[in-house]
Short mmCIF file of C-alpha atoms and ligand atoms in Angstrom, two decimals:
data_model
loop_
_atom_site.label_atom_id
_atom_site.label_comp_id
_atom_site.label_asym_id
_atom_site.label_seq_id
_atom_site.Cartn_x
_atom_site.Cartn_y
_atom_site.Cartn_z
CA VAL A 1 -0.07 0.01 0.08
CA ASN A 2 2.76 2.32 0.99
CA VAL A 3 4.64 1.85 -2.27
CA ILE A 4 1.66 2.47 -4.63
CA ASN A 5 0.37 5.39 -2.61
CA GLU A 6 4.12 7.16 -2.62
CA ALA A 7 4.12 6.73 -6.45
CA GLY A 8 0.50 8.43 -6.35
CA ALA A 9 -1.34 5.56 -8.24
CA LEU A 10 -3.28 3.97 -5.25
CA PRO A 11 -7.16 4.41 -6.59
CA THR A 12 -8.87 6.18 -3.83
CA LYS A 13 -12.52 7.36 -3.92
CA ASN A 14 -13.48 5.24 -6.61
CA PHE A 15 -10.20 6.45 -8.61
CA ARG A 16 -10.71 9.91 -8.02
CA MET A 17 -7.57 10.40 -6.27
CA GLY A 18 -3.69 8.58 -6.33
CA LYS A 19 -2.88 9.32 -2.87
CA PHE A 20 -5.27 8.16 0.61
CA ASP A 21 -4.30 10.03 3.94
CA GLY A 22 -5.34 6.61 5.65
CA ALA A 23 -2.39 4.33 3.88
CA GLU A 24 -0.43 3.66 6.57
CA LYS A 25 -3.16 2.81 8.77
CA ILE A 26 -3.77 -0.02 6.12
CA SER A 27 -0.42 -0.80 5.35
CA GLY A 28 1.67 -3.96 4.82
CA GLU A 29 3.51 -2.72 7.66
CA THR A 30 0.63 -2.21 10.09
CA LEU A 31 -0.77 -5.55 9.12
CA ALA A 32 2.35 -6.95 10.25
CA ALA A 33 2.29 -5.24 13.19
CA ASN A 34 -0.86 -6.04 14.40
CA ILE A 35 -0.06 -9.89 13.51
CA GLU A 36 3.30 -9.61 15.65
CA LYS A 37 1.00 -8.23 18.41
CA ARG A 38 -1.97 -10.60 18.08
CA GLY A 39 -0.62 -13.98 16.59
CA GLY A 40 -1.06 -15.55 13.23
CA LYS A 41 1.45 -15.94 10.71
CA THR A 42 3.20 -13.15 8.59
CA LYS A 43 4.36 -15.58 5.83
CA HIS A 44 2.00 -18.67 4.87
CA GLY A 45 1.98 -20.68 1.56
CA CYS A 46 -0.85 -21.93 0.01
CA HIS A 47 0.50 -25.23 -0.87
CA THR A 48 3.81 -27.18 0.64
CA GLY A 49 6.83 -26.30 -0.87
CA CYS A 50 6.15 -22.83 -1.98
CA ILE A 51 9.23 -20.93 -0.81
CA ILE A 52 7.89 -17.16 -1.11
CA GLN A 53 4.67 -17.64 1.16
CA CYS A 54 2.88 -14.71 -0.18
CA SER A 55 0.02 -15.32 1.88
CA GLN A 56 -0.73 -14.70 6.01
CA VAL A 57 -3.00 -15.49 8.76
CA TYR A 58 -4.30 -12.53 10.41
CA HIS A 59 -5.91 -12.42 13.89
CA ASP A 60 -8.53 -10.46 15.58
CA LYS A 61 -7.82 -7.88 18.50
CA ASP A 62 -8.63 -11.13 20.49
CA GLY A 63 -6.21 -13.05 18.99
CA LYS A 64 -8.55 -15.08 17.45
CA TYR A 65 -8.54 -16.05 13.75
CA LEU A 66 -9.87 -13.78 11.68
CA THR A 67 -9.05 -13.96 7.95
CA THR A 68 -5.93 -15.13 5.50
CA GLY A 69 -4.74 -14.35 2.12
CA PHE A 70 -5.31 -10.97 3.28
CA GLU A 71 -3.74 -9.48 0.26
CA TYR A 72 -3.17 -6.15 -1.41
CA GLU A 73 -5.93 -5.45 -3.39
CA THR A 74 -8.52 -6.49 -1.34
CA ILE A 75 -7.23 -4.29 1.71
CA TRP A 76 -6.69 -1.39 -1.57
CA GLY A 77 -10.17 -2.48 -2.60
CA PHE A 78 -11.86 -1.98 0.68
CA GLY A 79 -9.57 0.37 2.12
CA ALA A 80 -8.95 3.15 0.14
CA ASP A 81 -11.22 2.84 -2.88
CA LEU A 82 -13.99 3.21 0.05
CA LEU A 83 -12.07 5.70 2.08
CA VAL A 84 -12.09 2.69 4.63
CA ASP A 85 -8.93 3.34 6.96
CA ASN A 86 -9.87 0.41 9.82
CA LEU A 87 -7.69 -2.55 8.68
CA ASP A 88 -10.18 -5.00 11.01
CA ASP A 89 -13.10 -3.91 9.34
CA ILE A 90 -11.32 -4.67 6.02
CA ALA A 91 -10.44 -8.21 7.02
CA ASN A 92 -13.90 -9.07 8.15
CA MET A 93 -15.37 -7.50 4.72
CA ASP A 94 -12.42 -10.37 3.35
CA ARG A 95 -13.82 -13.08 5.60
CA THR A 96 -17.12 -12.42 4.39
CA CYS A 97 -16.09 -12.57 1.19
CA ASP A 98 -14.19 -15.99 1.69
CA GLU A 99 -17.29 -17.73 3.26
CA ALA A 100 -19.33 -16.68 0.54
CA GLY A 101 -17.13 -17.04 -2.30
CA MET A 102 -17.10 -13.68 -3.34
CA ASP A 103 -14.11 -11.88 -5.20
CA THR A 104 -12.90 -9.33 -3.44
CA ILE A 105 -11.63 -6.98 -5.84
CA GLU A 106 -15.39 -7.23 -7.61
CA MET A 107 -17.26 -6.79 -4.32
CA ALA A 108 -15.07 -3.77 -3.49
CA ASN A 109 -15.45 -2.20 -6.03
CA THR A 110 -19.30 -3.02 -6.10
CA MET A 111 -19.40 -0.96 -2.68
CA ALA A 112 -17.71 1.83 -4.32
CA MET A 113 -20.90 2.15 -6.83
CA ALA A 114 -23.17 1.82 -3.56
CA MET A 115 -21.35 4.24 -2.24
CA GLU A 116 -21.70 6.71 -5.45
CA ALA A 117 -25.36 5.98 -5.25
CA GLY A 118 -25.56 7.52 -1.31
CA ILE A 119 -26.41 3.83 -0.20
CA ILE A 120 -23.59 3.74 2.16
CA ALA A 121 -21.28 6.89 3.44
CA TRP A 122 -17.47 7.17 2.28
CA GLY A 123 -15.96 5.63 5.10
CA ASP A 124 -18.11 3.75 6.41
CA GLY A 125 -16.53 0.28 7.05
CA LYS A 126 -19.48 -0.88 9.53
CA GLY A 127 -21.96 -0.09 6.77
CA VAL A 128 -20.04 -1.96 3.98
CA LEU A 129 -20.05 -5.00 6.12
CA ALA A 130 -23.77 -4.67 6.63
CA GLU A 131 -24.47 -4.68 3.01
CA LEU A 132 -22.01 -7.08 2.13
CA ALA A 133 -23.84 -9.49 4.52
CA LYS A 134 -26.83 -9.02 2.40
CA VAL A 135 -25.28 -11.02 -0.75
CA GLY A 136 -26.44 -14.66 -1.16
CA THR A 137 -29.64 -13.75 1.10
CA LYS A 138 -33.18 -12.85 -0.63
CA ASP A 139 -32.39 -9.42 0.33
CA PRO A 140 -32.97 -7.33 -3.13
CA LEU A 141 -29.52 -5.40 -2.48
CA GLY A 142 -27.55 -8.34 -1.78
CA ARG A 143 -28.84 -9.67 -5.30
CA ILE A 144 -28.13 -6.65 -7.21
CA TYR A 145 -24.37 -6.34 -5.57
CA GLY A 146 -24.14 -10.21 -6.16
CA ASN A 147 -24.07 -9.21 -9.78
CA GLY A 148 -20.82 -7.41 -9.34
CA THR A 149 -19.83 -4.12 -10.29
CA ALA A 150 -21.22 -2.91 -13.72
CA TYR A 151 -24.63 -4.21 -13.08
CA THR A 152 -24.61 -2.73 -9.31
CA ALA A 153 -23.85 0.56 -11.08
CA GLN A 154 -26.34 0.41 -13.69
CA ALA A 155 -29.13 -0.41 -11.26
CA PHE A 156 -28.42 2.56 -9.01
CA GLY A 157 -28.00 4.80 -12.41
CA VAL A 158 -24.32 5.34 -11.58
CA ASP A 159 -21.90 6.58 -14.70
CA ARG A 160 -18.49 6.65 -13.11
CA VAL A 161 -18.17 2.93 -13.36
CA PRO A 162 -14.19 1.32 -13.02
CA VAL A 163 -14.69 -2.13 -15.64
CA VAL A 164 -13.35 -3.09 -18.95
CA LYS A 165 -15.73 -5.96 -20.46
CA ASN A 166 -17.49 -5.43 -17.63
CA GLN A 167 -14.65 -6.93 -15.27
CA ALA A 168 -13.65 -4.87 -12.06
CA LEU A 169 -10.53 -2.63 -12.27
CA PRO A 170 -7.79 -3.48 -9.76
CA ALA A 171 -5.65 -1.80 -7.47
CA TYR A 172 -3.58 0.12 -9.76
CA ASP A 173 -4.86 3.69 -11.56
CA PRO A 174 -4.06 3.09 -15.08
CA ARG A 175 -3.11 6.67 -15.74
CA ALA A 176 -0.45 6.78 -13.38
CA VAL A 177 1.03 2.94 -14.15
CA LYS A 178 0.23 2.98 -18.06
CA GLY A 179 1.89 -0.34 -18.34
CA VAL A 180 -0.65 -2.12 -16.64
CA GLY A 181 -3.69 0.60 -17.71
CA VAL A 182 -2.64 -1.11 -21.28
CA THR A 183 -2.99 -4.38 -19.81
CA TYR A 184 -6.65 -3.62 -18.26
CA ALA A 185 -7.45 -2.26 -21.72
CA THR A 186 -6.53 -4.93 -23.71
CA THR A 187 -6.15 -8.28 -22.16
CA PRO A 188 -9.05 -10.82 -23.29
CA MET A 189 -9.82 -11.20 -19.46
CA GLY A 190 -11.20 -7.82 -18.90
CA ALA A 191 -9.39 -5.43 -16.59
CA ASP A 192 -6.89 -8.19 -14.73
CA HIS A 193 -3.45 -6.64 -13.67
CA THR A 194 -2.48 -10.53 -13.00
CA ALA A 195 -2.73 -10.80 -17.03
CA GLY A 196 0.44 -7.99 -17.69
CA TYR A 197 1.60 -6.51 -14.77
CA GLY A 198 3.55 -3.56 -15.92
CA VAL A 199 3.41 -1.95 -12.33
CA CYS A 200 6.96 -4.23 -12.65
CA GLN A 201 8.64 -1.88 -15.31
CA ASN A 202 6.43 1.24 -14.09
CA VAL A 203 7.12 1.09 -10.57
CA LEU A 204 9.35 -1.45 -9.30
CA LYS A 205 11.73 -1.35 -11.97
CA CYS A 206 12.11 -5.10 -12.08
CA GLY A 207 12.46 -6.25 -15.44
CA GLY A 208 13.34 -2.91 -17.00
CA ASP A 209 12.21 0.75 -16.32
CA VAL A 210 9.30 2.70 -18.24
CA ASP A 211 8.05 5.83 -17.05
CA GLY A 212 4.34 5.18 -16.45
CA HIS A 213 3.00 8.60 -16.35
CA LYS A 214 3.77 8.54 -20.53
CA LYS A 215 2.86 6.76 -23.55
CA GLU A 216 6.08 5.75 -24.52
CA GLY A 217 7.35 1.80 -24.19
CA ASN A 218 4.22 0.98 -22.13
CA ILE A 219 1.88 -0.78 -25.02
CA GLU A 220 5.47 -2.59 -25.88
CA ILE A 221 5.80 -3.36 -22.15
CA SER A 222 2.21 -4.90 -21.63
CA LYS A 223 2.51 -7.28 -24.92
CA ASN A 224 5.01 -8.52 -23.75
CA LEU A 225 3.80 -9.02 -20.38
CA GLN A 226 1.07 -10.58 -21.89
CA VAL A 227 2.61 -13.08 -23.78
CA ALA A 228 5.02 -14.10 -20.92
CA THR A 229 2.24 -14.31 -18.15
CA ALA A 230 -0.08 -16.64 -20.31
CA ALA A 231 3.29 -18.84 -20.84
CA VAL A 232 3.38 -19.15 -17.24
CA ASP A 233 -0.33 -19.76 -16.68
CA SER A 234 -0.46 -22.26 -19.08
CA LEU A 235 2.54 -23.83 -17.31
CA GLY A 236 0.63 -24.03 -14.29
CA LEU A 237 3.02 -21.98 -12.57
CA CYS A 238 2.28 -19.49 -9.48
CA LEU A 239 2.42 -15.56 -11.35
CA PHE A 240 4.77 -14.85 -8.44
CA VAL A 241 7.54 -16.71 -10.26
CA ALA A 242 7.68 -13.61 -12.43
CA PHE A 243 9.07 -11.21 -10.78
CA ALA A 244 12.34 -13.36 -10.70
CA VAL A 245 12.20 -14.91 -14.20
CA LEU A 246 11.96 -10.98 -15.36
CA ASP A 247 14.71 -9.97 -13.14
CA ASP A 248 17.20 -12.28 -14.51
CA ALA A 249 18.29 -12.72 -17.98
CA ARG A 250 18.56 -16.56 -17.68
CA GLY A 251 14.85 -17.04 -16.19
CA VAL A 252 12.91 -17.48 -19.55
CA PRO A 253 15.51 -20.05 -20.80
CA CYS A 254 15.37 -21.40 -17.02
CA MET A 255 11.72 -22.11 -17.61
CA ALA A 256 12.41 -23.42 -20.94
CA LYS A 257 14.76 -25.85 -19.28
CA LEU A 258 12.19 -26.93 -17.04
CA VAL A 259 9.45 -27.93 -19.50
CA SER A 260 12.50 -30.09 -21.20
CA GLY A 261 12.89 -32.14 -17.83
CA LEU A 262 9.25 -32.55 -17.79
CA ILE A 263 8.64 -33.91 -21.34
CA GLY A 264 11.87 -35.53 -21.95
CA LYS A 265 12.94 -33.50 -25.22
CA ASP A 266 14.39 -29.86 -26.02
CA TYR A 267 11.55 -27.36 -25.78
CA SER A 268 13.22 -23.72 -26.71
CA VAL A 269 12.10 -20.32 -25.31
CA ASP A 270 10.79 -19.81 -28.97
CA GLU A 271 8.52 -22.67 -28.15
CA LEU A 272 7.54 -21.55 -24.68
CA VAL A 273 7.12 -17.75 -26.17
CA GLY A 274 5.02 -19.21 -29.03
CA MET A 275 2.58 -20.98 -26.63
CA GLY A 276 2.18 -17.84 -24.40
CA VAL A 277 1.10 -16.29 -27.95
CA ASN A 278 -1.23 -18.94 -28.97
CA CYS A 279 -2.92 -19.04 -25.78
CA LEU A 280 -4.15 -15.27 -26.13
CA LYS A 281 -4.81 -15.93 -29.76
CA ASP A 282 -7.39 -18.75 -28.35
CA GLU A 283 -9.01 -16.21 -25.68
CA LEU A 284 -9.32 -13.44 -28.73
CA ASP A 285 -11.09 -15.48 -30.62
CA PHE A 286 -13.34 -16.34 -27.86
CA ASN A 287 -13.93 -12.99 -27.09
CA LYS A 288 -14.14 -12.13 -30.80
CA ARG A 289 -17.20 -14.98 -31.31
CA ALA A 290 -18.74 -13.69 -27.86
CA GLY A 291 -19.40 -10.39 -29.44
CA PHE A 292 -16.61 -8.29 -28.01
CA THR A 293 -15.11 -5.82 -30.76
CA ASP A 294 -12.17 -3.33 -30.73
CA ALA A 295 -14.21 -0.77 -29.44
CA ASP A 296 -14.20 -2.98 -26.05
CA ASP A 297 -10.04 -2.63 -25.97
CA GLN A 298 -10.71 0.68 -23.89
CA LEU A 299 -10.87 2.16 -20.41
CA PRO A 300 -14.40 3.62 -19.06
CA ARG A 301 -14.59 7.24 -20.34
CA PHE A 302 -14.01 8.99 -16.51
CA PHE A 303 -10.39 7.89 -16.93
CA GLN A 304 -9.91 10.07 -20.37
CA THR A 305 -11.63 13.07 -19.22
CA GLU A 306 -10.19 13.32 -15.60
CA LEU A 307 -6.62 14.18 -14.47
CA LEU A 308 -4.85 12.11 -11.62
CA PRO A 309 -4.04 13.79 -8.63
CA PRO A 310 -1.40 14.35 -7.84
CA HIS A 311 0.73 13.93 -10.58
CA ASN A 312 -2.35 15.02 -12.65
CA VAL A 313 -1.88 12.26 -15.21
CA GLY A 314 -4.31 11.46 -17.57
CA TRP A 315 -5.45 8.59 -20.16
CA ASP A 316 -5.13 9.66 -24.03
CA TYR A 317 -4.53 6.27 -25.71
CA THR A 318 -6.71 5.51 -28.54
CA ALA A 319 -8.88 2.50 -29.19
CA GLU A 320 -6.65 1.95 -32.34
CA GLU A 321 -3.56 2.58 -31.00
CA LEU A 322 -4.21 0.14 -28.00
CA GLN A 323 -4.60 -2.52 -30.81
CA ALA A 324 -1.00 -2.81 -31.01
CA ALA A 325 -0.57 -4.34 -27.54
CA LYS A 326 -2.92 -7.51 -28.90
CA VAL A 327 -1.45 -10.16 -30.57
S1 LIG B 1 -0.17 -17.57 -4.37
FE1 LIG B 1 2.08 -18.15 -5.00
S2 LIG B 1 3.57 -16.95 -3.77
FE2 LIG B 1 1.70 -16.96 -2.53
S3 LIG B 1 1.47 -18.69 -1.48
FE3 LIG B 1 0.89 -19.60 -3.65
S4 LIG B 1 2.52 -20.10 -4.27
FE4 LIG B 1 3.06 -19.32 -2.76
#
């Protein structure tokens, strides 16, 4: 949270600002301090053998288990994007979503639509918990929320709707991190940061250094990342291996060697890249047959008309320009 907030790219109050005054209270540092105090685990693997262990176990104030896999996107969505700065309320929202099988990015943006519509006040964490609890019941509002961000916005007449291909945007403002913004607009998945994580080159300076505020170079990095990600996903590897692979020139050849070892014959880097390209081509073909056109490869209009403070960066790619990010 603190890193992206300092970069001015933490979407705040439904993508109105890039910095949140309450960032410190919902930061990874605060989360770790709470775990140290209350018990739980700061590192936790989702399967035996993972040496990264990106997950954790989070307890409440009384030291009782509250949630796990309490990660950045969830904390951003129910936190900065809704102006909620109480980490325990956000942990309860995460738990509610886990219990009902709801995606936290989609539901956080859905709650932002409820705030835009005046059903919940901005910053009211307890109000969010009360509304989330309605999903999965016969409550009419719960039935609307359960259909996600775009549906909820339509039901309430909200026109500032952060979705691409009806999938809600994640935790990096595309105007300040254009490498991932191009991915949101063009990936066949809809607004999916994991499909081409340009945050690496724009903010973390991992696998290259491209200015996230300018257009130059960001279509290219998004396209390359989308291909690499499709290859990693197709291999069944956790996407977090991509950081290591991107940061070392031996990374991609090493992945090709892993495949060689598995299938018992030579497998080249070109074949690995080709697998990523073919995977994306299949997905794009699926979308085309489902009725999507090039005009759907664009961010919602408000990103094109509003500048993002504090760096006052905008979004002026045309849908035609963005086609270059597709295979
Ligand atoms: S998501 Fe990936 S990095 Fe995180 S615990 Fe699971 S395998 Fe490890």
